[in-house]
């Protein structure tokens, strides 16, 4: 078209660093500053229509996949896909004696804004007896003053005998999010509390 121009912007630096350090044979520290996930396989297209809950996409980024088992619980509580474009992310995972632990923290950036999200996940588990354990989990997500979510819970597995096991998990959460109010044509912040639990008794 008349008057159109082709603009070549100057090359910009975008340096990223990834570190993996084995503190002990069983304890690993991972850190990433401005990580590049360009080589990760893209998600398959999904048709979205009238869904009540967000679509879940599986994690494919190596930084978050490695050691993800340390953060697993009977109920799926940790979704690392909520961390989209981190400025920095740090993960500490390992096992010492009967104690297993995982710590994940990240600062996530959003396009076209200076507001950042701060994310933290803490998982602790202690083994006892034969094939029994008790665990704790806590997560937090804060995005400026617009929304936050805090969650805490406990879970355990008790091997009562060779044929009988009992599993349980109970969690509670507190959230604040902005919702559009059509009556007032404004966005309003709302607080909400939630809970979830499960139990399973298995005799084989």
PDB file of C-alpha atoms in Angstrom, residues 67-175:
ATOM      1  CA  UNK A  67      10.941 -33.149  40.544  1.00  0.00           C
ATOM      2  CA  UNK A  68       7.200 -32.554  40.149  1.00  0.00           C
ATOM      3  CA  UNK A  69       6.527 -35.762  42.116  1.00  0.00           C
ATOM      4  CA  UNK A  70       7.708 -33.986  45.260  1.00  0.00           C
ATOM      5  CA  UNK A  71       4.648 -31.705  45.001  1.00  0.00           C
ATOM      6  CA  UNK A  72       2.014 -34.325  44.187  1.00  0.00           C
ATOM      7  CA  UNK A  73      -0.800 -35.035  46.630  1.00  0.00           C
ATOM      8  CA  UNK A  74      -3.951 -37.200  46.358  1.00  0.00           C
ATOM      9  CA  UNK A  75      -5.880 -34.111  45.193  1.00  0.00           C
ATOM     10  CA  UNK A  76      -4.185 -32.164  42.400  1.00  0.00           C
ATOM     11  CA  UNK A  77      -3.360 -28.822  44.010  1.00  0.00           C
ATOM     12  CA  UNK A  78      -0.288 -27.586  42.115  1.00  0.00           C
ATOM     13  CA  UNK A  79      -0.723 -26.396  38.527  1.00  0.00           C
ATOM     14  CA  UNK A  80       2.595 -24.941  37.374  1.00  0.00           C
ATOM     15  CA  UNK A  81       0.989 -23.807  34.102  1.00  0.00           C
ATOM     16  CA  UNK A  82      -0.299 -20.828  36.093  1.00  0.00           C
ATOM     17  CA  UNK A  83       3.333 -19.620  35.985  1.00  0.00           C
ATOM     18  CA  UNK A  84       3.436 -18.289  32.432  1.00  0.00           C
ATOM     19  CA  UNK A  85       6.550 -16.154  31.895  1.00  0.00           C
ATOM     20  CA  UNK A  86       8.718 -16.057  35.023  1.00  0.00           C
ATOM     21  CA  UNK A  87      11.392 -13.446  35.630  1.00  0.00           C
ATOM     22  CA  UNK A  88      12.901 -15.862  38.138  1.00  0.00           C
ATOM     23  CA  UNK A  89      11.982 -19.283  39.514  1.00  0.00           C
ATOM     24  CA  UNK A  90      13.691 -21.326  42.243  1.00  0.00           C
ATOM     25  CA  UNK A  91      13.013 -24.927  43.219  1.00  0.00           C
ATOM     26  CA  UNK A  92      14.500 -26.955  46.074  1.00  0.00           C
ATOM     27  CA  UNK A  93      13.615 -30.646  46.279  1.00  0.00           C
ATOM     28  CA  UNK A  94      14.985 -33.667  48.055  1.00  0.00           C
ATOM     29  CA  UNK A  95      14.854 -36.260  50.775  1.00  0.00           C
ATOM     30  CA  UNK A  96      16.815 -36.495  54.011  1.00  0.00           C
ATOM     31  CA  UNK A  97      16.209 -39.576  56.090  1.00  0.00           C
ATOM     32  CA  UNK A  98      12.446 -40.074  56.398  1.00  0.00           C
ATOM     33  CA  UNK A  99      11.650 -36.478  55.369  1.00  0.00           C
ATOM     34  CA  UNK A 100      10.740 -35.469  51.802  1.00  0.00           C
ATOM     35  CA  UNK A 101      10.377 -31.801  50.874  1.00  0.00           C
ATOM     36  CA  UNK A 102       9.751 -29.492  47.949  1.00  0.00           C
ATOM     37  CA  UNK A 103       9.886 -25.696  47.772  1.00  0.00           C
ATOM     38  CA  UNK A 104       8.981 -23.743  44.632  1.00  0.00           C
ATOM     39  CA  UNK A 105       8.846 -19.972  44.290  1.00  0.00           C
ATOM     40  CA  UNK A 106       8.545 -17.733  41.241  1.00  0.00           C
ATOM     41  CA  UNK A 107       8.003 -14.144  40.145  1.00  0.00           C
ATOM     42  CA  UNK A 108       5.813 -14.110  37.048  1.00  0.00           C
ATOM     43  CA  UNK A 109       5.550 -11.220  34.574  1.00  0.00           C
ATOM     44  CA  UNK A 110       2.507 -10.195  32.572  1.00  0.00           C
ATOM     45  CA  UNK A 111       2.622  -8.542  29.135  1.00  0.00           C
ATOM     46  CA  UNK A 112       1.979  -4.796  28.884  1.00  0.00           C
ATOM     47  CA  UNK A 113       1.952  -4.253  32.637  1.00  0.00           C
ATOM     48  CA  UNK A 114       4.432  -3.682  35.444  1.00  0.00           C
ATOM     49  CA  UNK A 115       2.413  -5.756  37.913  1.00  0.00           C
ATOM     50  CA  UNK A 116       3.898  -9.141  38.746  1.00  0.00           C
ATOM     51  CA  UNK A 117       2.545 -12.301  40.333  1.00  0.00           C
ATOM     52  CA  UNK A 118       4.318 -13.915  43.278  1.00  0.00           C
ATOM     53  CA  UNK A 119       3.939 -17.671  43.654  1.00  0.00           C
ATOM     54  CA  UNK A 120       5.037 -20.058  46.382  1.00  0.00           C
ATOM     55  CA  UNK A 121       4.546 -23.792  47.024  1.00  0.00           C
ATOM     56  CA  UNK A 122       5.755 -25.739  50.069  1.00  0.00           C
ATOM     57  CA  UNK A 123       5.391 -29.512  50.400  1.00  0.00           C
ATOM     58  CA  UNK A 124       6.569 -31.597  53.377  1.00  0.00           C
ATOM     59  CA  UNK A 125       6.140 -35.330  53.948  1.00  0.00           C
ATOM     60  CA  UNK A 126       7.453 -37.698  56.608  1.00  0.00           C
ATOM     61  CA  UNK A 127       7.538 -41.485  56.321  1.00  0.00           C
ATOM     62  CA  UNK A 128       6.985 -43.719  59.309  1.00  0.00           C
ATOM     63  CA  UNK A 129       6.369 -47.391  59.930  1.00  0.00           C
ATOM     64  CA  UNK A 130       5.987 -49.525  56.829  1.00  0.00           C
ATOM     65  CA  UNK A 131       4.604 -47.641  53.818  1.00  0.00           C
ATOM     66  CA  UNK A 132       2.930 -44.949  55.946  1.00  0.00           C
ATOM     67  CA  UNK A 133       3.384 -41.194  55.774  1.00  0.00           C
ATOM     68  CA  UNK A 134       1.933 -37.861  56.817  1.00  0.00           C
ATOM     69  CA  UNK A 135       2.233 -34.680  54.771  1.00  0.00           C
ATOM     70  CA  UNK A 136       1.540 -30.949  54.630  1.00  0.00           C
ATOM     71  CA  UNK A 137       1.136 -28.604  51.669  1.00  0.00           C
ATOM     72  CA  UNK A 138       0.781 -24.834  51.387  1.00  0.00           C
ATOM     73  CA  UNK A 139       0.481 -22.657  48.295  1.00  0.00           C
ATOM     74  CA  UNK A 140       0.145 -18.927  47.676  1.00  0.00           C
ATOM     75  CA  UNK A 141      -0.527 -16.819  44.573  1.00  0.00           C
ATOM     76  CA  UNK A 142      -0.587 -13.015  44.730  1.00  0.00           C
ATOM     77  CA  UNK A 143      -1.126 -10.755  41.721  1.00  0.00           C
ATOM     78  CA  UNK A 144      -0.883  -7.150  42.831  1.00  0.00           C
ATOM     79  CA  UNK A 145      -3.954  -6.045  44.740  1.00  0.00           C
ATOM     80  CA  UNK A 146      -6.266  -7.649  42.193  1.00  0.00           C
ATOM     81  CA  UNK A 147      -6.327 -11.282  43.190  1.00  0.00           C
ATOM     82  CA  UNK A 148      -4.795 -13.745  45.577  1.00  0.00           C
ATOM     83  CA  UNK A 149      -5.227 -17.334  46.663  1.00  0.00           C
ATOM     84  CA  UNK A 150      -3.837 -19.086  49.734  1.00  0.00           C
ATOM     85  CA  UNK A 151      -4.223 -22.791  50.398  1.00  0.00           C
ATOM     86  CA  UNK A 152      -3.133 -25.171  53.161  1.00  0.00           C
ATOM     87  CA  UNK A 153      -3.803 -28.838  53.749  1.00  0.00           C
ATOM     88  CA  UNK A 154      -2.759 -32.126  55.302  1.00  0.00           C
ATOM     89  CA  UNK A 155      -2.747 -35.659  53.955  1.00  0.00           C
ATOM     90  CA  UNK A 156      -1.605 -39.090  55.002  1.00  0.00           C
ATOM     91  CA  UNK A 157      -1.444 -42.773  54.277  1.00  0.00           C
ATOM     92  CA  UNK A 158      -1.608 -45.402  56.999  1.00  0.00           C
ATOM     93  CA  UNK A 159      -0.744 -49.012  56.193  1.00  0.00           C
ATOM     94  CA  UNK A 160      -2.766 -50.709  58.930  1.00  0.00           C
ATOM     95  CA  UNK A 161      -1.619 -54.213  57.965  1.00  0.00           C
ATOM     96  CA  UNK A 162      -0.495 -56.038  54.814  1.00  0.00           C
ATOM     97  CA  UNK A 163      -4.011 -56.033  53.380  1.00  0.00           C
ATOM     98  CA  UNK A 164      -5.436 -52.774  54.724  1.00  0.00           C
ATOM     99  CA  UNK A 165      -4.606 -49.108  54.050  1.00  0.00           C
ATOM    100  CA  UNK A 166      -6.286 -45.801  54.831  1.00  0.00           C
ATOM    101  CA  UNK A 167      -5.636 -42.581  52.878  1.00  0.00           C
ATOM    102  CA  UNK A 168      -6.976 -39.084  53.533  1.00  0.00           C
ATOM    103  CA  UNK A 169      -6.531 -35.450  52.532  1.00  0.00           C
ATOM    104  CA  UNK A 170      -8.188 -32.253  53.742  1.00  0.00           C
ATOM    105  CA  UNK A 171      -7.518 -28.712  52.476  1.00  0.00           C
ATOM    106  CA  UNK A 172      -8.825 -25.176  52.907  1.00  0.00           C
ATOM    107  CA  UNK A 173      -8.373 -22.104  50.742  1.00  0.00           C
ATOM    108  CA  UNK A 174      -8.979 -18.355  50.820  1.00  0.00           C
ATOM    109  CA  UNK A 175      -9.272 -16.300  47.622  1.00  0.00           C
TER     110      UNK A 175
END
